[in-house]
mmCIF file of the C-alpha atoms, coordinates in Angstrom:
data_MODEL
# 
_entry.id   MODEL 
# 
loop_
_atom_site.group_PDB 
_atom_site.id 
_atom_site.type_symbol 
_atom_site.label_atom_id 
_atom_site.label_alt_id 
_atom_site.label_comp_id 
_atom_site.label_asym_id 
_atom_site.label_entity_id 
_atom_site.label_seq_id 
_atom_site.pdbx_PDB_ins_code 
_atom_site.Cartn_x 
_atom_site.Cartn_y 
_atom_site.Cartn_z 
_atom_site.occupancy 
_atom_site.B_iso_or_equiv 
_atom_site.pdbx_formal_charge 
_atom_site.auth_seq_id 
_atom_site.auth_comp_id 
_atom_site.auth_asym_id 
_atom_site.auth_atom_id 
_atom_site.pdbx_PDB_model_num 
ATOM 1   C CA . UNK A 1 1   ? 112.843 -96.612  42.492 1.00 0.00 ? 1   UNK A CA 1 
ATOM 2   C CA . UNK A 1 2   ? 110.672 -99.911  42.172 1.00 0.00 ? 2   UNK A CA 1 
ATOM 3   C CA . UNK A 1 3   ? 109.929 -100.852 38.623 1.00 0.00 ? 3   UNK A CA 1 
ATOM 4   C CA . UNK A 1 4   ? 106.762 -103.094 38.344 1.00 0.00 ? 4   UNK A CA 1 
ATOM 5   C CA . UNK A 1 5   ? 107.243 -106.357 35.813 1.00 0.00 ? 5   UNK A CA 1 
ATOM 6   C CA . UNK A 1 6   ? 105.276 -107.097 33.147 1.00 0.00 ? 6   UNK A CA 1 
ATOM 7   C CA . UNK A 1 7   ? 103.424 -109.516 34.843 1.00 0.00 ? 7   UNK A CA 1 
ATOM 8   C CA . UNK A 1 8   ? 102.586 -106.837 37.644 1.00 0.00 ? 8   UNK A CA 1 
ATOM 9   C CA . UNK A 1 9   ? 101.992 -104.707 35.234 1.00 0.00 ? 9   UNK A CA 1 
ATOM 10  C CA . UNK A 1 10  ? 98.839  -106.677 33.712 1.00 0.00 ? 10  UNK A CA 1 
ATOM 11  C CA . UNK A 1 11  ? 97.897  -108.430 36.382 1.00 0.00 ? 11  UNK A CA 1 
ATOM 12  C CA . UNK A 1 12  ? 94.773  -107.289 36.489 1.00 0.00 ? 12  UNK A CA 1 
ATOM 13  C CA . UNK A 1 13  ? 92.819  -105.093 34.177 1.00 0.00 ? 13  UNK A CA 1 
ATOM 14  C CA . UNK A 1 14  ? 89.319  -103.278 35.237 1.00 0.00 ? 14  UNK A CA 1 
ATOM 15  C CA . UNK A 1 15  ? 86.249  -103.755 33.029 1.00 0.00 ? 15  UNK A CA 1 
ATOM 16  C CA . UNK A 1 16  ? 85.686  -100.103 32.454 1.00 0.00 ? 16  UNK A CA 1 
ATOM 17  C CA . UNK A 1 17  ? 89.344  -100.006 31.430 1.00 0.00 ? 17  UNK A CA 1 
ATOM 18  C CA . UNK A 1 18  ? 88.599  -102.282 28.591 1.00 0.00 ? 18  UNK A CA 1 
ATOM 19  C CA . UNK A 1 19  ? 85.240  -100.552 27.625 1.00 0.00 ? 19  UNK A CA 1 
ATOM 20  C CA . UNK A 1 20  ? 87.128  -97.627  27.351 1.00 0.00 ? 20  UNK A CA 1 
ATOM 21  C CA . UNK A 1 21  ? 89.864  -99.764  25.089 1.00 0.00 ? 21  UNK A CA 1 
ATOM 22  C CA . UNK A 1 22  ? 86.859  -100.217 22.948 1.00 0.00 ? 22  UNK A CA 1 
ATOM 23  C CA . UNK A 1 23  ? 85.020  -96.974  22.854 1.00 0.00 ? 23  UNK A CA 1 
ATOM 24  C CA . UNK A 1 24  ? 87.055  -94.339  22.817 1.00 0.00 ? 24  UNK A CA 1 
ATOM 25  C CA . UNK A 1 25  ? 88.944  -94.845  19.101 1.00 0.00 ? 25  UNK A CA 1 
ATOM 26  C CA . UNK A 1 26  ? 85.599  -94.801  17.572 1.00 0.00 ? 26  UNK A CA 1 
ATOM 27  C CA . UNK A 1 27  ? 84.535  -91.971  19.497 1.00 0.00 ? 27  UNK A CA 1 
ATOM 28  C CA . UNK A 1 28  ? 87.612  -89.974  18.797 1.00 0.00 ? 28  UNK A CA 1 
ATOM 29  C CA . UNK A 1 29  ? 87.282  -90.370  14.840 1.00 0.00 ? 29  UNK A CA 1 
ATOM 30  C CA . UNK A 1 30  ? 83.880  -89.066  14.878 1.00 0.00 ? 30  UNK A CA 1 
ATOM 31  C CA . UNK A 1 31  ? 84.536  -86.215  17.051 1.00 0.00 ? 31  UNK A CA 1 
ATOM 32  C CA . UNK A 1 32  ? 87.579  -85.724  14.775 1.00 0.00 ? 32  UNK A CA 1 
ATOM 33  C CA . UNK A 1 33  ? 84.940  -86.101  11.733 1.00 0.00 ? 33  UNK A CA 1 
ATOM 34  C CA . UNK A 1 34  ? 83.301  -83.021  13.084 1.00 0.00 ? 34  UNK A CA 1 
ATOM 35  C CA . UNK A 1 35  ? 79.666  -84.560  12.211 1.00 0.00 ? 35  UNK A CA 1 
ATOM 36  C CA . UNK A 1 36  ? 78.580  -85.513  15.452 1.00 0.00 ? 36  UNK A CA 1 
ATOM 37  C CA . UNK A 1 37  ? 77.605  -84.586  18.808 1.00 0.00 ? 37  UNK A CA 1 
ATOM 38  C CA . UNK A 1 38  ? 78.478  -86.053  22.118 1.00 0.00 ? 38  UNK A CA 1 
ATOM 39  C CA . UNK A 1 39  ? 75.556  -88.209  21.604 1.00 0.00 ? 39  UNK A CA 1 
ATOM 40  C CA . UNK A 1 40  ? 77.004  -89.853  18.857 1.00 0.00 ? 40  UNK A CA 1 
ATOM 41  C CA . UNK A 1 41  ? 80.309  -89.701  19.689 1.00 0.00 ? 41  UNK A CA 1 
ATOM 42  C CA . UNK A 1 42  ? 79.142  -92.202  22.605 1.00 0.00 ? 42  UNK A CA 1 
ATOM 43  C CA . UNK A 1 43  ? 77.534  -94.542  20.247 1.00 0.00 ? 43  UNK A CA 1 
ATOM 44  C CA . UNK A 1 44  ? 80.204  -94.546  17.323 1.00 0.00 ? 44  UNK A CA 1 
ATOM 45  C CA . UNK A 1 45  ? 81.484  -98.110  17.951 1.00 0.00 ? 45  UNK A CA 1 
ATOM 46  C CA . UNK A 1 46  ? 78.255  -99.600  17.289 1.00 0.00 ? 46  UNK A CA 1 
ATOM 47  C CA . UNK A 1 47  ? 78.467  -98.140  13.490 1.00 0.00 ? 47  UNK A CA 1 
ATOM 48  C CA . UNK A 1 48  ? 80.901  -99.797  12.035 1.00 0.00 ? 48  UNK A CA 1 
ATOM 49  C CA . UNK A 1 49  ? 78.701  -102.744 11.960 1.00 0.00 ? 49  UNK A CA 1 
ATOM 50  C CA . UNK A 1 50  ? 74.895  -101.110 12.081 1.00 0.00 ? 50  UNK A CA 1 
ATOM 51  C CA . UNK A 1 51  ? 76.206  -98.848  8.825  1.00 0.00 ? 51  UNK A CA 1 
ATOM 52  C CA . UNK A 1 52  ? 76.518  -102.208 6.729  1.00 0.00 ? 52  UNK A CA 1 
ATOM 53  C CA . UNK A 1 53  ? 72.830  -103.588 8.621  1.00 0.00 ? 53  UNK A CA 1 
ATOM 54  C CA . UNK A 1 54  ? 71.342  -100.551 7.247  1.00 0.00 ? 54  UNK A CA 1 
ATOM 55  C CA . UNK A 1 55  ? 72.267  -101.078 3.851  1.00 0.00 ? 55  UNK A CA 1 
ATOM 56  C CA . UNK A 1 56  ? 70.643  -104.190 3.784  1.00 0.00 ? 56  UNK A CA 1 
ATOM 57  C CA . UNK A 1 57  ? 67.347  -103.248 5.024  1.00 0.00 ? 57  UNK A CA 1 
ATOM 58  C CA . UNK A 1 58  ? 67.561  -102.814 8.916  1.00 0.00 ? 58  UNK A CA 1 
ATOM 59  C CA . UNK A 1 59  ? 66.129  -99.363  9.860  1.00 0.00 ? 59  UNK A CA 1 
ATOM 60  C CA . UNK A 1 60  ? 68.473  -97.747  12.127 1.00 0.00 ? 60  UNK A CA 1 
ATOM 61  C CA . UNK A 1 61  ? 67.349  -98.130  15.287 1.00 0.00 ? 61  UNK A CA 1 
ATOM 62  C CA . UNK A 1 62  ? 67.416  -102.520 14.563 1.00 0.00 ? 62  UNK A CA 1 
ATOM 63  C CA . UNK A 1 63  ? 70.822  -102.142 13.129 1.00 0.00 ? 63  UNK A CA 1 
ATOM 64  C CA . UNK A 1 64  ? 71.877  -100.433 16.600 1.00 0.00 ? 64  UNK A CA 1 
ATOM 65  C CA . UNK A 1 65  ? 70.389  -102.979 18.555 1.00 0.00 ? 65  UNK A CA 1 
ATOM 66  C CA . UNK A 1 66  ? 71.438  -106.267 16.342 1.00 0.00 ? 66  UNK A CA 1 
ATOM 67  C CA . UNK A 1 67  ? 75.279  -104.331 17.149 1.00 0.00 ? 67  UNK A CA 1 
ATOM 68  C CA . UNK A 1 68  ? 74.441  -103.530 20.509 1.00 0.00 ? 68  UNK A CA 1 
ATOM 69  C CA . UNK A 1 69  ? 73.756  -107.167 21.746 1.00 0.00 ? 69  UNK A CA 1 
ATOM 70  C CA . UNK A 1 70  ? 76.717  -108.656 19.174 1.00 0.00 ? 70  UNK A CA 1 
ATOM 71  C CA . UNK A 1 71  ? 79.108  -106.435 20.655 1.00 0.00 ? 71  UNK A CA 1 
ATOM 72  C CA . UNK A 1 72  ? 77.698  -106.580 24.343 1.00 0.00 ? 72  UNK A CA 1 
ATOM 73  C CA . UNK A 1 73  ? 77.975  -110.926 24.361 1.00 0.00 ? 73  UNK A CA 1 
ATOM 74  C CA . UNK A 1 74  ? 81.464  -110.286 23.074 1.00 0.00 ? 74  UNK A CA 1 
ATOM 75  C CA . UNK A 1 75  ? 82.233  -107.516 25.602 1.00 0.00 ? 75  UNK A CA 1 
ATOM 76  C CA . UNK A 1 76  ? 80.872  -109.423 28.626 1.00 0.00 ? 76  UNK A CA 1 
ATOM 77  C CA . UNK A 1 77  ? 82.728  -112.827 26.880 1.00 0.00 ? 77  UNK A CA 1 
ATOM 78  C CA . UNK A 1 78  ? 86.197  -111.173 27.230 1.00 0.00 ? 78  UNK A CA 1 
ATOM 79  C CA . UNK A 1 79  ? 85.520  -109.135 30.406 1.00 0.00 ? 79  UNK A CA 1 
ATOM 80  C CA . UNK A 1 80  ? 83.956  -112.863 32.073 1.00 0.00 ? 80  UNK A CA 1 
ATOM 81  C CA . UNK A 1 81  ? 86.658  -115.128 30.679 1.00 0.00 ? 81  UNK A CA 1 
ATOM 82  C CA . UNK A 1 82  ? 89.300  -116.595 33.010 1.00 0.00 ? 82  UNK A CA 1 
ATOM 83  C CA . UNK A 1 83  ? 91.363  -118.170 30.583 1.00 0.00 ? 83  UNK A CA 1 
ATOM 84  C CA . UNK A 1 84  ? 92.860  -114.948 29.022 1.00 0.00 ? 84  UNK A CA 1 
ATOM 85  C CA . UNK A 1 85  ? 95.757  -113.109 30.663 1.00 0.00 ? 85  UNK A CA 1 
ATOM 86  C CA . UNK A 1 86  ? 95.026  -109.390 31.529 1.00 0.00 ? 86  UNK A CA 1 
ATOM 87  C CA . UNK A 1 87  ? 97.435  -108.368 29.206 1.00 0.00 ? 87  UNK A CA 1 
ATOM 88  C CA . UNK A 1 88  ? 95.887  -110.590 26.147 1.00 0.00 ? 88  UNK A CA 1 
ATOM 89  C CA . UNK A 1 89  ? 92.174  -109.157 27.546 1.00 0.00 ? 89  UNK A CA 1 
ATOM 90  C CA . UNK A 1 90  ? 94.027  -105.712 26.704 1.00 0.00 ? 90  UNK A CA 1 
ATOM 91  C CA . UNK A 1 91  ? 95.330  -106.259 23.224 1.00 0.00 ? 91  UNK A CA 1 
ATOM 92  C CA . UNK A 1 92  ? 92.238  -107.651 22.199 1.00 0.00 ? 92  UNK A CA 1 
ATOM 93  C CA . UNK A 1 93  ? 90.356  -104.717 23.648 1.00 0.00 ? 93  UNK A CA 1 
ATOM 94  C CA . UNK A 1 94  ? 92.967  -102.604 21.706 1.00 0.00 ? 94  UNK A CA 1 
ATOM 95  C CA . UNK A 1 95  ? 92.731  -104.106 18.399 1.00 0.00 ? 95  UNK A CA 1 
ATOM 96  C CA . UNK A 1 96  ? 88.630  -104.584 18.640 1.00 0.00 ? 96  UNK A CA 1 
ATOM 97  C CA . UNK A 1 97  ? 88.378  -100.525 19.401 1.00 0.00 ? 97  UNK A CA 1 
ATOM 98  C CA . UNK A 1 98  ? 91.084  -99.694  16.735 1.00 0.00 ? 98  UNK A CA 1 
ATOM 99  C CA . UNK A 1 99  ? 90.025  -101.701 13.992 1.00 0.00 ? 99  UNK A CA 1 
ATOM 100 C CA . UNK A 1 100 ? 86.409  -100.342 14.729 1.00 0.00 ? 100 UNK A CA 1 
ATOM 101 C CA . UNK A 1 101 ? 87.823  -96.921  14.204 1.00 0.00 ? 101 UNK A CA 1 
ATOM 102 C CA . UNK A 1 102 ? 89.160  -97.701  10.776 1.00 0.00 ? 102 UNK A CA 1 
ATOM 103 C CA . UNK A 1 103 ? 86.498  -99.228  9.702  1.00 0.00 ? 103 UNK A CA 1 
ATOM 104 C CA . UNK A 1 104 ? 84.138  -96.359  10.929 1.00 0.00 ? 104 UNK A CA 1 
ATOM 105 C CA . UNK A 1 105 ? 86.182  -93.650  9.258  1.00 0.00 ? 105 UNK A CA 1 
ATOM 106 C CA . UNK A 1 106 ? 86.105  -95.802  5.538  1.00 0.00 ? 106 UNK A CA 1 
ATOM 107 C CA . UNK A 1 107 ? 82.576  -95.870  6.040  1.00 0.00 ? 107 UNK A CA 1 
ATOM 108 C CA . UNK A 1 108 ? 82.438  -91.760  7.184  1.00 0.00 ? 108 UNK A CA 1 
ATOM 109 C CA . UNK A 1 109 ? 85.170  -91.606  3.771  1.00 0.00 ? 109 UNK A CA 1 
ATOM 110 C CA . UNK A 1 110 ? 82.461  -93.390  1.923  1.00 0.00 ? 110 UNK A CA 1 
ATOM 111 C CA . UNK A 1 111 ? 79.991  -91.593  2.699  1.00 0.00 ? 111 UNK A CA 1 
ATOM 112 C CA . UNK A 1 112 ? 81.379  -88.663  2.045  1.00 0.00 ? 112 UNK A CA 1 
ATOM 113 C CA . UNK A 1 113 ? 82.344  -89.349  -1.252 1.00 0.00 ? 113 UNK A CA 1 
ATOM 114 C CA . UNK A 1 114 ? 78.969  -90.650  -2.125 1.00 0.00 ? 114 UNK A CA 1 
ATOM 115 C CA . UNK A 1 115 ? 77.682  -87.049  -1.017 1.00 0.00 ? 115 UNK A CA 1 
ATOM 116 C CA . UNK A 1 116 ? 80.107  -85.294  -3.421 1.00 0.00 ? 116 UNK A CA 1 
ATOM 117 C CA . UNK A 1 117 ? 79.284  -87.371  -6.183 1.00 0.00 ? 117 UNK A CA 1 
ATOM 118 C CA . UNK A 1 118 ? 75.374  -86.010  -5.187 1.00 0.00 ? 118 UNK A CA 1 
ATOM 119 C CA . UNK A 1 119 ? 74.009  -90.114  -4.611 1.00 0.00 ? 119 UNK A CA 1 
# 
């Protein structure tokens, strides 16, 4: 049986492949939160930084937006760039959608807490 190498591996990664790297973590905490719907779910990795937007005065639907086009440059940055390996495309892809997820489910913690304490 033929056993790719690394390098075959990663040689080359699809865009949706690393949109999905990014989305899905997010996506899965909230649906794991049990406070959204599919809607949502879709547009959880944009919280993590339109949460902290809102908080400062943004309404909601600039503090989407403002995260929408930050995290769409850096998308289309990373998808476009030739000087990244496939496999280092990947890990970033990896680390952007996991870290997003932590940081989302702090802020769903946080809010949480802030409803118990009745804020």
């Amino acid at each position: 049986m033929y056993i790719p190498t690394q390098e075959e591996r990663y040689s080359k990664v699809a865009r949706f492949t690393l949109l999905l790297c990014v989305l899905l973590p997010s996506a899965v905490v909230m649906w794991l939160a049990e406070i959204a719907d599919i809607l949502t779910c879709t547009y959880a990795f944009l919280l993590p930084v339109a949460m902290p937007l809102d908080w400062v005065g943004f309404n909601k639907v600039a503090a989407l937006c403002i995260s929408a086009l930050v995290q769409g440059i850096v998308f289309f940055w990373l998808a476009a760039t030739k000087k990244l390996s496939a496999k280092a495309k990947t890990t970033i892809a990896v680390t952007w959608g996991m870290s997003f997820a932590l940081i989302l489910r702090v802020l769903i913690a946080f809010a949480v807490y802030q409803a118990a304490r009745g804020l």
